[in-house]
Every structure is written in C-alpha cells, then in structure tokens.
Amino acid sequence: MKRTITHLADGRELIYFDLRDDADRSAIDRRTLDPRPVASELRYDPLTEEWIAIAGHRQTRTHQPTGTAAECPLCPSSDARSTEIPAYDYDVVVFENRFPSFSGNFGTYEAVGGLSEVRPGVGRCEVVCFTSEHSSSFSQLSDAQVELVMEAWADRTAELSAIEGVEQVFCFENRGSEIGITLAHPHGQIYAYPYVTPRTKLQLGAASRYTKGNLFADVLAAEREAGARVVASNELWTAFVPAAARWPFEVHVYPHRQVPDLAALTEAERAAFAPLYTSLLRAFDGLFGVVMPYIAAWHQAPVRQGRELAYLHLELFSIRRAPEKLKYLAGSESAMGAFVNDVLPEEAARMLRSQIDH
C-alpha cells in the first residue's frame, strides 16, 4: 500500500491510498477556488446537554448534479475537466471536505444570549472516495479494495484522533437519494468531532453501569448463542440483527475481539471483514430487487474517555421497509426519540440470510 499526501488549490489536504507502489500522484489542482469557509459555531442546548453545529456555509455545497460522471466532482480529473481529485485515476482518495461541519479555520464567535454557550466548531471533516468508478458501489468492491478502504479509515482515525480538541472520530457512508445524499459517486465521510456524540455517551453510560463484564461483548456472545438473528459470520466477525432493532432492516457487525477503533484491527481482521460485509450489502440490495438506501456507521471509542468499555462495531441500516415503502422518522421518533419498528427483527434476519444463501 502506498500513501501520498498532496494539497488542493485552496490548501485542503488530499491523500491517495494506492494498491501499487509505482502510482504517480504528481498531478496538481488546476482550479481557482474560493477561500475556505470559517469553521461552524457550536451552540449548547442546556435542556438536552448536547452541542449543535451551526454551519451556514453548507447551504452552498454541491447538491445532486446530473448523476453522471460528466459533472461528478469525485471522479478523476481529465484533460478537459478538473475535479476534487487532480489525478486521472485513483484507487482510494481521502480529502478535506470543501464544506465542512467542523474545521480548524476559525472565525469570530460571539455570545448569542440565553443559556446557550457558543464556541468554535473545531475538528475536521473528510470525504473518502471508495473507487474511481462512478457507477460502482461498495458492494461491488473487490476484497483487496475493501481492505484498502479499511486501511484509509484506520489511518485517518489515528491521524484525526491526534488533532487538538478532537474527542471522537466517526467513519460512515450514506447511500441512496432516500437517505439524502448530494453526490451519487461511491463515497463516505469522516467526522472528527470536538465532543463525544450523544449516542456514544448513552452506550458508554450503559456499559459503565453493567456489572457482569463488557456489555458489548456480552451482547455479541448472547446473539451468537441464540442464533435466530445472526445473518452471517466467519472466524473473526459476526453480523446480526439486534433484538431491539430500531430500523426495518438493521444489522450490527462485530469483530470477535474487543478493540477500541479501526486502527486497532489486525490485517487478518480487516481481510475477514471484506467478503462478509460486501455479501451483506448485496443481500440488502437483493431483498426487494431495488437498490437499498442505507447508512453504514462505525462506532469507535472516543479519543480520551471510555476506551476500556468501548467495542468497535459497525451499524448498517436501511429506511426501506417494503419495495415501495420507506420508514419515515415522524412524530414519535423525531420529537420523542421513541422508535416504532415495522419489521420483526427475527423476520428481517431470516430475509437477509435467504439472500446471502441465495
């Protein structure tokens, strides 16, 4: 694996991850770009004890071009057109988001009154292009390509965790117009947050109150023993539908060894993840004969707290509950955070297993 760091015309960092050691990454960004926006401001909600990022500059971000490679900013550049990736080809690329929710480019942050504290949205947001093939998808990547993506995730997790003020690193993929993606090219994102996210706080709080061992490890062991909701497994990973799934089709993928983050996985664990995960994604697409929108979210330990309790795992879920029906977050879910699932978890697991077996 070859790692090459370069910079775009506005100073943003771009990193190539290549399978070949002889890849030429000398191409430069030929564009003239506007100055980079200042970082968002964080406002504290005293009623929920959560930080909210206010990022007005993101209103101007690229939104759903034609969907073809001819206008895609994530495809390789060519003699006729320059994109976010200066090279004319690539394997995997990571670069700083042009419209970040968090960054180190600070502006002026003034008090807004009331009980809300205001502070800079320190951190970093990156885009991860999984392949140069515009019409491809993660499910179609080769095992070697998936391992290269995992190498990029692990590299960025370690690097971003070292940034002053960063408390948690989140690697994720949004797929499908129903999810709200703005670009169709196969890609994901990485957020380096200046706080521990609310979901992680809840999980680590539950883990800290659990007295029988490690909560995550025991959840995994119990699901493996029960078997009814296990969708796929190999010697190093297990994928299962949680008993209290929130989403119509929701699968959690755990390594059998407790590790805090992606950077702690061994080469063998990364290699074993690749075929299991792509088969799971293909099973999602096979359920209804239509492309499944999904969110794939890596839950990693915070940078400084709860690392001994945390357990790296991936949550993959879709809002599609039937061929022409979506699960909308309406009043109960959006206002109260109280989920109602339309699909029995055991039935969801059975349906997914049938696609993998098929």
mmCIF file of N, CA and C in Angstrom, residues 1-7 13-18 20-21 23-26 92 94:
data_model
loop_
_atom_site.group_PDB
_atom_site.id
_atom_site.type_symbol
_atom_site.label_atom_id
_atom_site.label_comp_id
_atom_site.label_asym_id
_atom_site.label_seq_id
_atom_site.Cartn_x
_atom_site.Cartn_y
_atom_site.Cartn_z
ATOM 1 N N MET A 1 0.845 -1.193 0.000
ATOM 2 C CA MET A 1 0.000 0.000 0.000
ATOM 3 C C MET A 1 0.880 1.243 0.000
ATOM 4 N N LYS A 2 0.561 2.199 -0.879
ATOM 5 C CA LYS A 2 1.285 3.463 -0.963
ATOM 6 C C LYS A 2 0.378 4.595 -0.516
ATOM 7 N N ARG A 3 0.913 5.472 0.313
ATOM 8 C CA ARG A 3 0.162 6.626 0.826
ATOM 9 C C ARG A 3 0.873 7.897 0.380
ATOM 10 N N THR A 4 0.148 8.780 -0.314
ATOM 11 C CA THR A 4 0.731 10.008 -0.847
ATOM 12 C C THR A 4 -0.106 11.197 -0.430
ATOM 13 N N ILE A 5 0.530 12.185 0.190
ATOM 14 C CA ILE A 5 -0.164 13.400 0.641
ATOM 15 C C ILE A 5 0.129 14.541 -0.324
ATOM 16 N N THR A 6 -0.922 15.241 -0.743
ATOM 17 C CA THR A 6 -0.769 16.422 -1.570
ATOM 18 C C THR A 6 -1.810 17.444 -1.116
ATOM 19 N N HIS A 7 -1.946 18.561 -1.843
ATOM 20 C CA HIS A 7 -2.887 19.611 -1.440
ATOM 21 C C HIS A 7 -3.658 20.131 -2.646
ATOM 22 N N GLU A 13 -6.004 19.377 2.374
ATOM 23 C CA GLU A 13 -5.160 18.198 2.233
ATOM 24 C C GLU A 13 -5.893 17.103 1.465
ATOM 25 N N LEU A 14 -5.173 16.387 0.611
ATOM 26 C CA LEU A 14 -5.698 15.251 -0.122
ATOM 27 C C LEU A 14 -4.695 14.112 -0.006
ATOM 28 N N ILE A 15 -5.188 12.906 0.239
ATOM 29 C CA ILE A 15 -4.324 11.750 0.465
ATOM 30 C C ILE A 15 -4.761 10.613 -0.449
ATOM 31 N N TYR A 16 -3.811 10.113 -1.262
ATOM 32 C CA TYR A 16 -4.055 8.946 -2.106
ATOM 33 C C TYR A 16 -3.634 7.683 -1.355
ATOM 34 N N PHE A 17 -4.458 6.662 -1.427
ATOM 35 C CA PHE A 17 -4.110 5.335 -0.938
ATOM 36 C C PHE A 17 -4.136 4.402 -2.150
ATOM 37 N N ASP A 18 -2.990 3.845 -2.482
ATOM 38 C CA ASP A 18 -2.856 3.053 -3.700
ATOM 39 C C ASP A 18 -2.429 1.630 -3.404
ATOM 40 N N ARG A 20 -0.782 -0.024 -5.701
ATOM 41 C CA ARG A 20 0.502 -0.126 -6.394
ATOM 42 C C ARG A 20 1.507 0.878 -5.836
ATOM 43 N N ASP A 21 2.739 0.442 -5.683
ATOM 44 C CA ASP A 21 3.782 1.332 -5.184
ATOM 45 C C ASP A 21 4.274 2.318 -6.233
ATOM 46 N N ALA A 23 2.381 4.104 -8.333
ATOM 47 C CA ALA A 23 1.351 5.074 -8.748
ATOM 48 C C ALA A 23 1.919 6.483 -8.751
ATOM 49 N N ASP A 24 1.677 7.223 -9.826
ATOM 50 C CA ASP A 24 2.163 8.602 -9.973
ATOM 51 C C ASP A 24 1.099 9.561 -9.453
ATOM 52 N N ARG A 25 1.432 10.291 -8.409
ATOM 53 C CA ARG A 25 0.481 11.227 -7.800
ATOM 54 C C ARG A 25 1.008 12.664 -7.830
ATOM 55 N N SER A 26 1.655 13.035 -8.939
ATOM 56 C CA SER A 26 2.253 14.365 -9.073
ATOM 57 C C SER A 26 1.288 15.393 -9.664
ATOM 58 N N VAL A 92 -8.128 4.687 -3.862
ATOM 59 C CA VAL A 92 -8.912 5.292 -2.783
ATOM 60 C C VAL A 92 -8.323 6.667 -2.491
ATOM 61 N N VAL A 94 -8.767 10.267 0.056
ATOM 62 C CA VAL A 94 -9.368 10.987 1.179
ATOM 63 C C VAL A 94 -8.972 12.450 1.067
#
